XYZ file of N, CA and C in Angstrom:
504
model
N 18.232 -9.725 -22.333
C 17.912 -8.322 -22.345
C 18.910 -7.597 -23.238
N 18.496 -6.480 -23.785
C 19.329 -5.706 -24.685
C 18.467 -5.034 -25.719
N 19.094 -4.638 -26.816
C 18.366 -3.960 -27.881
C 17.813 -4.973 -28.864
N 16.596 -4.779 -29.295
C 16.009 -5.577 -30.355
C 16.271 -4.831 -31.650
N 16.718 -5.525 -32.654
C 16.979 -4.881 -33.931
C 16.205 -5.594 -35.017
N 15.935 -4.882 -36.087
C 15.215 -5.453 -37.213
C 14.191 -4.468 -37.715
N 13.483 -4.871 -38.762
C 12.445 -4.010 -39.309
C 11.095 -4.461 -38.780
N 10.194 -3.531 -38.715
C 8.855 -3.851 -38.240
C 7.919 -3.767 -39.431
N 7.038 -4.687 -39.700
C 6.677 -5.834 -38.882
C 7.389 -7.116 -39.282
N 8.212 -7.079 -40.335
C 8.797 -8.310 -40.851
C 9.657 -9.039 -39.831
N 10.622 -8.348 -39.207
C 11.554 -9.016 -38.311
C 11.216 -8.839 -36.832
N 10.420 -7.837 -36.506
C 10.031 -7.588 -35.110
C 8.518 -7.636 -34.989
N 7.927 -8.681 -35.495
C 6.473 -8.779 -35.531
C 5.856 -8.877 -34.142
N 6.563 -9.444 -33.165
C 5.974 -9.651 -31.848
C 6.629 -8.738 -30.824
N 6.115 -7.511 -30.732
C 6.654 -6.542 -29.778
C 6.404 -7.004 -28.340
N 5.469 -7.944 -28.159
C 5.170 -8.447 -26.815
C 6.350 -9.196 -26.209
N 7.357 -9.543 -27.014
C 8.525 -10.232 -26.487
C 9.480 -9.301 -25.752
N 9.278 -7.993 -25.839
C 10.152 -7.061 -25.135
C 10.005 -7.240 -23.633
N 11.107 -7.008 -22.906
C 11.123 -7.172 -21.460
C 11.738 -5.943 -20.818
N 11.529 -5.801 -19.509
C 12.192 -4.736 -18.769
C 13.697 -4.885 -18.967
N 14.381 -3.790 -19.211
C 15.813 -3.812 -19.470
C 16.135 -3.704 -20.949
N 15.179 -4.061 -21.812
C 15.383 -3.906 -23.252
C 15.269 -2.430 -23.612
N 15.858 -2.073 -24.713
C 15.690 -0.726 -25.246
C 15.102 -0.844 -26.638
N 14.338 0.157 -27.011
C 13.738 0.221 -28.333
C 14.432 1.353 -29.072
N 14.959 1.047 -30.267
C 15.627 2.037 -31.096
C 14.683 2.405 -32.236
N 14.406 3.693 -32.355
C 13.518 4.166 -33.407
C 14.321 5.086 -34.315
N 14.345 4.756 -35.595
C 15.085 5.579 -36.551
C 14.096 6.483 -37.266
N 14.360 7.753 -37.226
C 13.527 8.727 -37.925
C 14.454 9.655 -38.691
N 14.498 9.501 -40.011
C 15.425 10.283 -40.821
C 16.848 9.947 -40.438
N 17.623 10.960 -40.061
C 19.010 10.759 -39.654
C 19.167 10.627 -38.140
N 18.043 10.588 -37.415
C 18.101 10.512 -35.955
C 17.713 9.116 -35.479
N 18.308 8.720 -34.354
C 17.925 7.473 -33.703
C 17.462 7.823 -32.291
N 16.256 7.395 -31.965
C 15.685 7.634 -30.641
C 15.820 6.338 -29.854
N 16.335 6.424 -28.635
C 16.505 5.259 -27.780
C 15.521 5.380 -26.623
N 14.696 4.367 -26.453
C 13.711 4.368 -25.373
C 13.940 3.129 -24.527
N 14.110 3.336 -23.221
C 14.198 2.215 -22.290
C 12.787 1.640 -22.161
N 12.642 0.365 -22.460
C 11.321 -0.248 -22.469
C 10.600 -0.091 -21.128
N 11.338 -0.065 -20.026
C 10.724 0.108 -18.705
C 10.002 1.449 -18.607
N 10.460 2.444 -19.366
C 9.812 3.755 -19.353
C 8.468 3.727 -20.068
N 8.216 2.687 -20.820
C 6.946 2.552 -21.518
C 5.894 1.860 -20.652
N 6.190 1.672 -19.389
C 5.216 1.073 -18.494
C 5.518 -0.375 -18.163
N 6.691 -0.848 -18.549
C 7.114 -2.185 -18.140
C 6.764 -3.276 -19.105
N 5.538 -3.438 -19.449
C 5.167 -4.535 -20.326
C 4.132 -4.093 -21.328
N 4.101 -4.743 -22.425
C 3.149 -4.423 -23.472
C 2.094 -5.505 -23.517
N 0.844 -5.106 -23.422
C -0.256 -6.030 -23.580
C -1.040 -5.591 -24.803
N -1.056 -6.398 -25.838
C -1.771 -5.987 -27.040
C -3.264 -5.880 -26.762
N -3.933 -4.935 -27.429
C -5.386 -4.812 -27.243
C -6.092 -6.101 -27.656
N -7.159 -6.426 -26.951
C -7.937 -7.625 -27.231
C -9.322 -7.203 -27.698
N -9.725 -7.722 -28.861
C -11.076 -7.453 -29.357
C -11.902 -8.710 -29.130
N -13.069 -8.518 -28.510
C -13.895 -9.677 -28.205
C -15.354 -9.285 -28.100
N -16.206 -10.303 -28.089
C -17.635 -10.121 -27.860
C -17.944 -10.466 -26.418
N -18.861 -9.734 -25.835
C -19.443 -10.112 -24.556
C -20.954 -10.031 -24.741
N -21.648 -11.086 -24.332
C -23.103 -11.122 -24.449
C -23.691 -11.172 -23.052
N -24.697 -10.340 -22.829
C -25.413 -10.384 -21.559
C -26.901 -10.430 -21.845
N -27.663 -10.881 -20.846
C -29.069 -11.198 -21.036
C -29.898 -10.513 -19.961
N -31.036 -9.993 -20.377
C -31.939 -9.394 -19.397
C -32.816 -10.468 -18.782
N -33.457 -10.094 -17.698
C -34.558 -10.893 -17.199
C -35.732 -10.660 -18.143
N -36.835 -11.342 -17.944
C -38.012 -11.048 -18.763
C -38.498 -9.650 -18.398
N -38.678 -8.819 -19.424
C -39.056 -7.419 -19.229
C -40.383 -7.184 -19.949
N -41.340 -6.510 -19.293
C -42.552 -6.142 -20.021
C -42.225 -5.093 -21.090
N -43.082 -4.990 -22.096
C -42.862 -3.988 -23.134
C -42.729 -2.599 -22.487
N -41.725 -1.852 -22.896
C -41.376 -0.518 -22.380
C -40.850 -0.547 -20.942
N -40.619 -1.725 -20.396
C -40.034 -1.842 -19.059
C -38.513 -1.883 -19.141
N -37.874 -1.730 -17.983
C -36.408 -1.684 -17.888
C -35.865 -2.836 -17.056
N -34.636 -3.210 -17.372
C -33.867 -4.146 -16.563
C -32.482 -3.530 -16.405
N -31.920 -3.585 -15.201
C -30.596 -3.021 -14.969
C -29.645 -4.106 -14.486
N -28.373 -3.851 -14.670
C -27.352 -4.779 -14.225
C -25.988 -4.224 -14.569
N -25.001 -5.098 -14.607
C -23.661 -4.691 -15.031
C -23.041 -5.835 -15.808
N -22.166 -5.475 -16.737
C -21.495 -6.443 -17.588
C -19.994 -6.239 -17.444
N -19.262 -7.327 -17.317
C -17.818 -7.259 -17.146
C -17.148 -7.109 -18.505
N -16.503 -5.957 -18.698
C -15.772 -5.696 -19.947
C -14.334 -5.380 -19.578
N -14.097 -4.149 -19.161
C -12.763 -3.651 -18.865
C -12.942 -2.266 -18.254
N -11.943 -1.775 -17.533
C -12.064 -0.425 -16.985
C -11.983 0.628 -18.080
N -11.307 0.300 -19.176
C -11.250 1.163 -20.366
C -11.511 0.288 -21.579
N -12.332 0.786 -22.502
C -12.703 -0.022 -23.661
C -13.166 0.866 -24.801
N -13.214 0.284 -25.991
C -13.807 0.921 -27.152
C -14.870 -0.015 -27.703
N -16.076 0.510 -27.883
C -17.139 -0.275 -28.486
C -17.005 -0.214 -30.003
N -17.114 -1.385 -30.640
C -16.983 -1.492 -32.088
C -18.345 -1.768 -32.726
N -19.140 -2.619 -32.083
C -20.428 -3.024 -32.638
C -21.355 -3.440 -31.504
N -22.661 -3.254 -31.726
C -23.671 -3.724 -30.766
C -24.743 -4.485 -31.526
N -25.246 -5.541 -30.888
C -26.343 -6.332 -31.452
C -27.343 -6.627 -30.343
N -28.628 -6.468 -30.649
C -29.695 -6.925 -29.762
C -30.508 -7.952 -30.541
N -31.092 -8.917 -29.849
C -31.850 -9.939 -30.568
C -33.282 -9.520 -30.862
N -33.785 -8.528 -30.155
C -35.101 -7.933 -30.411
C -34.948 -6.414 -30.243
N -35.901 -5.620 -30.726
C -35.784 -4.170 -30.545
C -35.676 -3.785 -29.068
N -34.695 -2.947 -28.776
C -34.426 -2.561 -27.385
C -33.654 -1.254 -27.355
N -33.630 -0.656 -26.197
C -32.784 0.503 -25.917
C -31.735 0.025 -24.908
N -30.461 0.253 -25.233
C -29.367 -0.170 -24.360
C -28.559 1.065 -23.994
N -28.344 1.251 -22.683
C -27.544 2.380 -22.197
C -26.439 1.866 -21.285
N -25.230 2.415 -21.456
C -24.076 2.077 -20.618
C -23.650 3.320 -19.850
N -23.201 3.114 -18.596
C -22.887 4.224 -17.695
C -21.534 4.041 -17.012
N -21.082 5.135 -16.389
C -19.834 5.089 -15.624
C -20.035 4.535 -14.224
N -21.246 4.652 -13.665
C -21.510 4.076 -12.343
C -23.002 3.837 -12.147
N -23.331 3.054 -11.134
C -24.727 2.654 -10.900
C -25.594 3.802 -10.405
N -25.034 4.736 -9.662
C -25.822 5.869 -9.159
C -26.337 6.704 -10.326
N -25.463 6.981 -11.297
C -25.868 7.770 -12.458
C -26.819 6.973 -13.353
N -26.587 5.665 -13.461
C -27.510 4.817 -14.219
C -28.906 4.882 -13.629
N -28.991 4.701 -12.312
C -30.294 4.672 -11.650
C -31.006 6.027 -11.712
N -30.238 7.117 -11.684
C -30.835 8.452 -11.767
C -31.391 8.740 -13.162
N -30.922 8.016 -14.174
C -31.300 8.266 -15.564
C -32.340 7.284 -16.094
N -32.821 6.395 -15.256
C -33.631 5.279 -15.739
C -34.920 5.716 -16.429
N -35.528 6.833 -16.020
C -36.815 7.246 -16.590
C -36.693 8.289 -17.695
N -35.469 8.615 -18.130
C -35.306 9.615 -19.201
C -35.874 9.055 -20.507
N -36.773 9.813 -21.154
C -37.384 9.316 -22.396
C -36.380 9.231 -23.556
N -36.655 8.338 -24.485
C -35.861 8.247 -25.712
C -35.960 9.588 -26.440
N -34.832 10.059 -26.931
C -34.806 11.314 -27.676
C -34.544 12.536 -26.826
N -34.515 12.366 -25.504
C -34.212 13.472 -24.595
C -32.761 13.346 -24.162
N -31.991 14.417 -24.352
C -30.586 14.387 -23.956
C -30.452 14.398 -22.439
N -29.479 13.666 -21.898
C -29.210 13.740 -20.459
C -28.600 15.095 -20.123
N -28.714 15.509 -18.860
C -28.163 16.801 -18.439
C -27.208 16.599 -17.274
N -26.324 17.576 -17.101
C -25.403 17.550 -15.969
C -24.379 16.436 -16.091
N -23.834 16.047 -14.962
C -22.839 14.983 -14.894
C -23.582 13.645 -14.878
N -24.078 13.227 -16.034
C -25.009 12.106 -16.158
C -24.348 10.738 -16.236
N -23.079 10.652 -16.611
C -22.374 9.379 -16.651
C -22.758 8.461 -17.796
N -23.605 8.938 -18.713
C -23.995 8.115 -19.854
C -22.833 8.022 -20.832
N -22.400 6.801 -21.133
C -21.317 6.583 -22.082
C -21.873 6.324 -23.467
N -22.943 5.544 -23.540
C -23.446 5.091 -24.830
C -24.915 4.763 -24.716
N -25.670 5.104 -25.779
C -27.084 4.765 -25.854
C -27.388 4.306 -27.269
N -28.059 3.163 -27.393
C -28.425 2.604 -28.692
C -29.878 2.185 -28.640
N -30.647 2.580 -29.663
C -32.039 2.173 -29.786
C -32.141 1.340 -31.063
N -32.420 0.039 -30.898
C -32.535 -0.834 -32.064
C -33.993 -0.927 -32.505
N -34.175 -1.420 -33.716
C -35.507 -1.594 -34.297
C -35.520 -2.913 -35.054
N -36.684 -3.370 -35.517
C -36.704 -4.641 -36.252
C -35.769 -4.642 -37.467
N -35.566 -3.500 -38.087
C -34.689 -3.444 -39.266
C -33.257 -3.052 -38.922
N -32.970 -2.752 -37.653
C -31.618 -2.365 -37.226
C -31.322 -2.983 -35.860
N -30.995 -4.274 -35.869
C -30.657 -4.955 -34.622
C -29.152 -4.946 -34.363
N -28.360 -4.690 -35.403
C -26.903 -4.622 -35.276
C -26.425 -3.297 -35.846
N -25.508 -2.649 -35.131
C -24.938 -1.388 -35.615
C -23.424 -1.427 -35.473
N -22.736 -1.091 -36.567
C -21.291 -0.873 -36.527
C -21.074 0.554 -36.054
N -20.231 0.738 -35.071
C -20.044 2.046 -34.458
C -18.808 2.725 -35.036
N -19.013 3.824 -35.704
C -17.905 4.588 -36.255
C -18.285 6.056 -36.191
N -17.548 6.842 -35.439
C -16.317 6.479 -34.751
C -16.600 5.533 -33.582
N -15.541 4.852 -33.136
C -15.670 3.945 -32.005
C -16.054 4.727 -30.759
N -16.751 4.070 -29.846
C -17.189 4.699 -28.599
C -16.183 4.362 -27.510
N -15.526 5.381 -26.952
C -14.592 5.182 -25.844
C -15.359 5.175 -24.537
N -15.088 4.173 -23.703
C -15.764 4.079 -22.425
C -14.797 3.777 -21.304
N -15.224 4.091 -20.083
C -14.419 3.798 -18.903
C -15.332 3.626 -17.706
N -14.800 2.974 -16.698
C -15.499 2.790 -15.430
C -14.425 2.509 -14.391
N -14.665 2.881 -13.144
C -13.671 2.631 -12.100
C -13.426 1.142 -11.869
N -14.421 0.341 -12.187
C -14.273 -1.112 -12.100
C -14.651 -1.693 -13.462
N -14.343 -2.950 -13.683
C -14.592 -3.525 -15.009
C -16.045 -3.947 -15.219
N -16.898 -3.794 -14.212
C -18.318 -4.099 -14.364
C -19.052 -2.828 -14.778
N -19.467 -2.777 -16.042
C -20.077 -1.593 -16.628
C -21.585 -1.623 -16.370
N -22.128 -0.621 -15.669
C -23.567 -0.592 -15.415
C -24.360 -0.346 -16.705
N -25.489 -1.038 -16.841
C -26.328 -0.869 -18.029
C -27.800 -0.826 -17.642
N -28.596 -0.275 -18.573
C -30.048 -0.358 -18.536
C -30.500 -0.857 -19.895
N -31.375 -1.853 -19.903
C -31.996 -2.337 -21.132
C -33.483 -2.035 -21.040
N -34.023 -1.418 -22.080
C -35.456 -1.152 -22.172
C -36.023 -2.015 -23.295
N -37.080 -2.748 -23.001
C -37.711 -3.630 -23.978
C -38.596 -2.811 -24.920
N -38.311 -2.860 -26.216
C -39.109 -2.180 -27.235
C -39.708 -3.181 -28.225
N -39.808 -4.453 -27.831
C -40.226 -5.512 -28.752
C -41.733 -5.562 -28.983
N -42.519 -4.937 -28.107
C -43.972 -4.979 -28.244
C -44.635 -6.023 -27.371
N -43.845 -6.862 -26.704
C -44.405 -7.869 -25.800
C -43.380 -8.179 -24.718
N -43.782 -8.955 -23.701
C -42.821 -9.369 -22.682
C -41.709 -10.153 -23.368
N -40.457 -9.880 -22.982
C -39.350 -10.527 -23.666
C -38.107 -10.514 -22.796
N -37.226 -11.501 -23.019
C -35.854 -11.412 -22.533
C -35.041 -10.859 -23.691
N -33.982 -10.157 -23.381
C -33.210 -9.495 -24.435
C -31.750 -9.887 -24.297
N -31.173 -10.319 -25.425
C -29.747 -10.629 -25.512
C -29.050 -9.432 -26.149
N -27.977 -8.966 -25.514
C -27.186 -7.851 -26.037
C -25.752 -8.337 -26.198
N -25.175 -8.122 -27.371
C -23.772 -8.461 -27.614
C -23.017 -7.185 -27.937
N -21.951 -6.949 -27.166
C -21.072 -5.814 -27.403
C -19.749 -6.335 -27.938
N -19.386 -5.919 -29.134
C -18.057 -6.214 -29.649
C -17.205 -5.021 -29.249
N -16.101 -5.273 -28.551
C -15.308 -4.192 -27.976
C -13.832 -4.530 -27.995
N -13.038 -3.503 -27.801
C -11.588 -3.647 -27.670
C -11.227 -3.293 -26.241
N -10.600 -4.227 -25.536
C -10.166 -3.966 -24.163
C -8.931 -3.076 -24.178
N -8.984 -1.973 -23.455
C -7.838 -1.060 -23.355
C -7.280 -1.005 -21.952
N -7.979 -1.579 -21.002
C -7.542 -1.596 -19.597
C -7.748 -2.972 -19.036
N -7.737 -3.057 -17.705
C -7.916 -4.352 -17.047
C -9.350 -4.575 -16.650
C-alpha cells in the first residue's frame, strides 16, 4: 500500500491494481491533488462491454412475448440486433412493462411509464448502432422486455444487445 507514481497510461496502465490504503496523486498545473483510494468507493471495476442474446417463444405475427434478460442494474446500450423484423422494448419493472403491452407503434408512452428503450427493426434495418448511448437501470439485473413479432409470419425472435455494464 502507498502512493502509485508514474504517467498514465504508459506507467500506470492498470488502475485496477489500486487497493484500499493507496493514494492517488493528480497533478494539475502547479497543484497536486491527493485522493485516498478508499474515498473512491474502495475498488475499481472497469466497465465491461458484452453481448447478451435472448430468444422469444414462437410469436404469431403482431403478437407479443414478454420476459426478462440479465444484464446489470445499470447499463448503457451500444447496439441492438434482431434476426427478423421486430419491436423490442426494455423497461424498469414488470408492472410498467405489462401496462404498456398494447401501446401502438408510433404512440408515445405517458406518465411514469418505465420505458427505457424501444427499437423497431425492419428487413433493411436489423442492426442499429445507438448514438447517443442509451442509459438504463433496473432495481435488479433482470431487465423486463417485450418483443413484438413484425416478420409477417409466426416466428421465434433472437435479440442481441451489445451493452456496457455499469453496475452489478
